[in-house]
Amino acid sequence: MSQINKLKIFNDPIYGFITIPNALIYDLIQHPYFQRLRRITQMGLSYLVYPGANHTRFHHALGCMHLMQKAVDVLRFKEVSISEEEENALYIAILLHDIGHGPFSHAMEKSIVEDVHHEEISLLFMKQLNVEFEGQLSLAIKIFEGDYHRKFMLQLISSQLDMDRMDYLKRDSFYSGVAEGNVNSERLIQMMNVEDDFLVIEEKGIYSVEKFLMSRRLMYWQAYLHKTSLVGELILTRILKRAKELTLKETILPCSEPLQFFMQNKISLEAFNTITLDLFSQLDDFDIISALKSWQRHDDFILSSLSKMIINRDLLKIKLTSEKVAIEDLNPLKERFALENNISIVDTNYFIFKGKIKNQAYDKEAEPIRILKKDRTVEDVIESSDQLNLKSLSKSVTKYYICFPKQLI
């Protein structure tokens, strides 16, 4: 195929036209590993609350690459030298930053794949692609791992004000209809600069940073930690745990071969070889939904009841509170549910449980968002801001929850 045929354009509802900068990026997008992202929703089970939130990680990855193109243009205009090789590496790293996500994003990490973070799987995918593309991803991997000497490049990919966050806030706000999450990514990128090898925002962009942090806080409460999205993900995690438990007791559950493999085997990071990675690359949301549709008619009371909840959107009741919940408070509910459904107290843990969620828009312990003042000094946005609420945004807010079947109300 000639070069020219690979310089395609995507039409994106957020940014308009997104251009593919070169043939290598086109080939990476065309790769089955990347095409799989079309079948993984960006916001997990949030569509149970916001019916429009059906957009995918494929959308998001292209959006991030588009913002990175804008950032490179702005920084070069401000005389930050970025070579063609570095530019390409930035595009590759941001394009592939989420490639390791499992079905419904985070539910897999807590149930089927044992404590393996999606970023670690992304890196495994990148390394495998690097073999296939004969070393053309080496610099992208170096930047992604934080091993490259120009530190600001990693900040563009992963920091408290990176292309990833800028795209997902804007995109998730658009598709969910939660207008409070909308951020002005164009202005934020326009205000970017590099000082002493750190990414900085020029002082006149401080209000855009404040709005960005506020939007992030509101999106967490209204969308990502919305109680219905939360209970949906908690139920899905428990379904997969139960399915794995039954499979390990040699119950054969109807599901796709890749899903069967991850249920039959305890997969840690060390166990991820090329075969495991290939099987993981065949997993997407469709495997899970298809399995749930079968499992809702299974003989196992726990598996079928929980599967029906997701399929029919008839979820557990979830109550949020600012007070810690004592484990003893759940005992009367557990005893009643066990009696009514003829199951053991241990099995009621699948239906009646407690936990907590945290929301922190700005992490003071992490790499700060740096503001470049007119006298060329640099300070943390918390110090620069005249907004008192920005200091409160750096405090972690914890809420506690309990979940239980509706019939116990």
PDB file of C-alpha atoms in Angstrom, residues 22 36 85 137 170 174 177 218 231 233 246 265 287 292 298 302-303 307 314 348 350 353 375 399:
ATOM      1  CA  ASN A  22       2.210   9.038   9.203  1.00  0.00           C
ATOM      2  CA  ARG A  36     -10.028  -4.253  19.867  1.00  0.00           C
ATOM      3  CA  GLU A  85      11.689  10.976  16.221  1.00  0.00           C
ATOM      4  CA  LEU A 137       8.412   1.817  19.148  1.00  0.00           C
ATOM      5  CA  LYS A 170     -14.076  16.507  27.586  1.00  0.00           C
ATOM      6  CA  PHE A 174     -19.932  15.205  25.976  1.00  0.00           C
ATOM      7  CA  GLY A 177     -24.292  14.881  29.003  1.00  0.00           C
ATOM      8  CA  LEU A 218     -17.466  17.075  39.503  1.00  0.00           C
ATOM      9  CA  VAL A 231     -22.816  -0.629  42.087  1.00  0.00           C
ATOM     10  CA  GLU A 233     -19.064  -2.331  38.519  1.00  0.00           C
ATOM     11  CA  LEU A 246     -17.113 -22.165  40.081  1.00  0.00           C
ATOM     12  CA  ASN A 265      -5.847 -19.967  35.272  1.00  0.00           C
ATOM     13  CA  ASP A 287     -17.321 -11.681  25.783  1.00  0.00           C
ATOM     14  CA  LEU A 292     -23.850 -12.856  31.416  1.00  0.00           C
ATOM     15  CA  HIS A 298     -27.417 -21.016  35.342  1.00  0.00           C
ATOM     16  CA  ILE A 302     -25.403 -16.402  43.038  1.00  0.00           C
ATOM     17  CA  LEU A 303     -24.179 -16.391  39.422  1.00  0.00           C
ATOM     18  CA  SER A 307     -26.017 -11.748  36.011  1.00  0.00           C
ATOM     19  CA  ASP A 314     -32.213  -4.321  38.289  1.00  0.00           C
ATOM     20  CA  THR A 348     -24.476 -13.500  51.298  1.00  0.00           C
ATOM     21  CA  TYR A 350     -21.854 -11.514  47.200  1.00  0.00           C
ATOM     22  CA  PHE A 353     -21.203  -5.721  51.452  1.00  0.00           C
ATOM     23  CA  ASP A 375       9.360  36.610  36.268  1.00  0.00           C
ATOM     24  CA  LYS A 399     -17.554   8.374  51.229  1.00  0.00           C
TER      25      LYS A 399
END
